[in-house]
Amino acid sequence: MTRIEAWPVEGIDEITEGSDLGALVSALDLLEGDVVLVTSKVVSKTEGRLRSGDREDAIREETVRVVARRAPTTIVENHLGLVMAAAGVDASNVAPGHVVLLPKDPDASARTIRERVHAETGRNVAVLVTDTAGRAWRTGQT
């Protein structure tokens, strides 16, 4: 029988630019072959992808192509090639007047964390940079 377990990391301080995600993940009780999920927002914060100013300006700057618009929602293709609402620009869980942008290269970010975990612990784990994904104009998130 295959078993999957998932648990959140609790008790860490607010993540800010320069926080050492590799060290934080290495300190977890990880086993060889574990899969570590790190939210894109946490990665973005450590990489300084937080900016002040207008959210709409940030969306325009992150947009490669507008796919659709309906009321206040704009679906775009962003610099990563993802098609999503608001180019992935997020104003939740950040200081008022600020937004967080998606990581510039999430694959490289995951690789860096994975390599740090291996160097610190000798364990080989997978690291995925994740985000909530919605389908435009539909109910629900994944």
Short mmCIF file of C-alpha atoms in Angstrom, two decimals, residues 69-127:
data_model
loop_
_atom_site.label_atom_id
_atom_site.label_comp_id
_atom_site.label_asym_id
_atom_site.label_seq_id
_atom_site.Cartn_x
_atom_site.Cartn_y
_atom_site.Cartn_z
CA ARG A 69 -10.99 40.43 -19.96
CA ARG A 70 -14.29 40.30 -18.14
CA ALA A 71 -15.32 42.94 -15.61
CA PRO A 72 -12.37 43.47 -13.26
CA THR A 73 -10.65 40.17 -14.19
CA THR A 74 -7.87 40.08 -16.75
CA ILE A 75 -6.45 36.74 -17.90
CA VAL A 76 -2.95 37.10 -19.29
CA GLU A 77 0.13 35.18 -20.30
CA ASN A 78 2.99 36.23 -18.05
CA HIS A 79 6.78 36.18 -18.55
CA LEU A 80 6.93 32.55 -17.38
CA GLY A 81 4.50 31.51 -20.10
CA LEU A 82 1.71 30.83 -17.61
CA VAL A 83 -1.83 31.88 -18.51
CA MET A 84 -3.56 33.10 -15.39
CA ALA A 85 -5.53 35.86 -13.77
CA ALA A 86 -3.60 39.05 -13.04
CA ALA A 87 -0.27 37.57 -14.23
CA GLY A 88 0.10 35.95 -10.82
CA VAL A 89 0.48 39.34 -9.11
CA ASP A 90 -0.77 38.95 -5.54
CA ALA A 91 -1.63 41.56 -2.92
CA SER A 92 -2.59 39.14 -0.13
CA ASN A 93 -0.42 38.60 2.95
CA VAL A 94 1.82 41.56 2.16
CA ALA A 95 2.00 45.07 3.58
CA PRO A 96 -0.67 47.49 2.32
CA GLY A 97 0.42 49.20 -0.89
CA HIS A 98 2.65 46.27 -1.89
CA VAL A 99 2.28 43.30 -4.21
CA VAL A 100 4.31 40.17 -4.71
CA LEU A 101 5.32 38.98 -8.17
CA LEU A 102 5.95 35.36 -9.13
CA PRO A 103 9.57 34.13 -8.95
CA LYS A 104 11.63 34.96 -12.06
CA ASP A 105 12.78 31.34 -12.45
CA PRO A 106 10.90 28.94 -10.15
CA ASP A 107 12.78 25.91 -11.51
CA ALA A 108 16.12 27.46 -10.58
CA SER A 109 14.73 28.42 -7.16
CA ALA A 110 13.62 24.84 -6.51
CA ARG A 111 16.96 23.49 -7.71
CA THR A 112 18.86 25.83 -5.36
CA ILE A 113 16.78 24.73 -2.35
CA ARG A 114 17.16 21.05 -3.31
CA GLU A 115 20.94 21.37 -3.68
CA ARG A 116 21.18 23.11 -0.30
CA VAL A 117 19.16 20.36 1.40
CA HIS A 118 21.42 17.72 -0.13
CA ALA A 119 24.58 19.60 0.90
CA GLU A 120 23.31 20.10 4.47
CA THR A 121 21.67 16.73 5.11
CA GLY A 122 22.94 14.32 2.46
CA ARG A 123 19.33 13.55 1.61
CA ASN A 124 17.98 13.61 -1.91
CA VAL A 125 14.55 15.27 -1.94
CA ALA A 126 12.37 16.80 -4.61
CA VAL A 127 11.46 20.47 -4.29
#
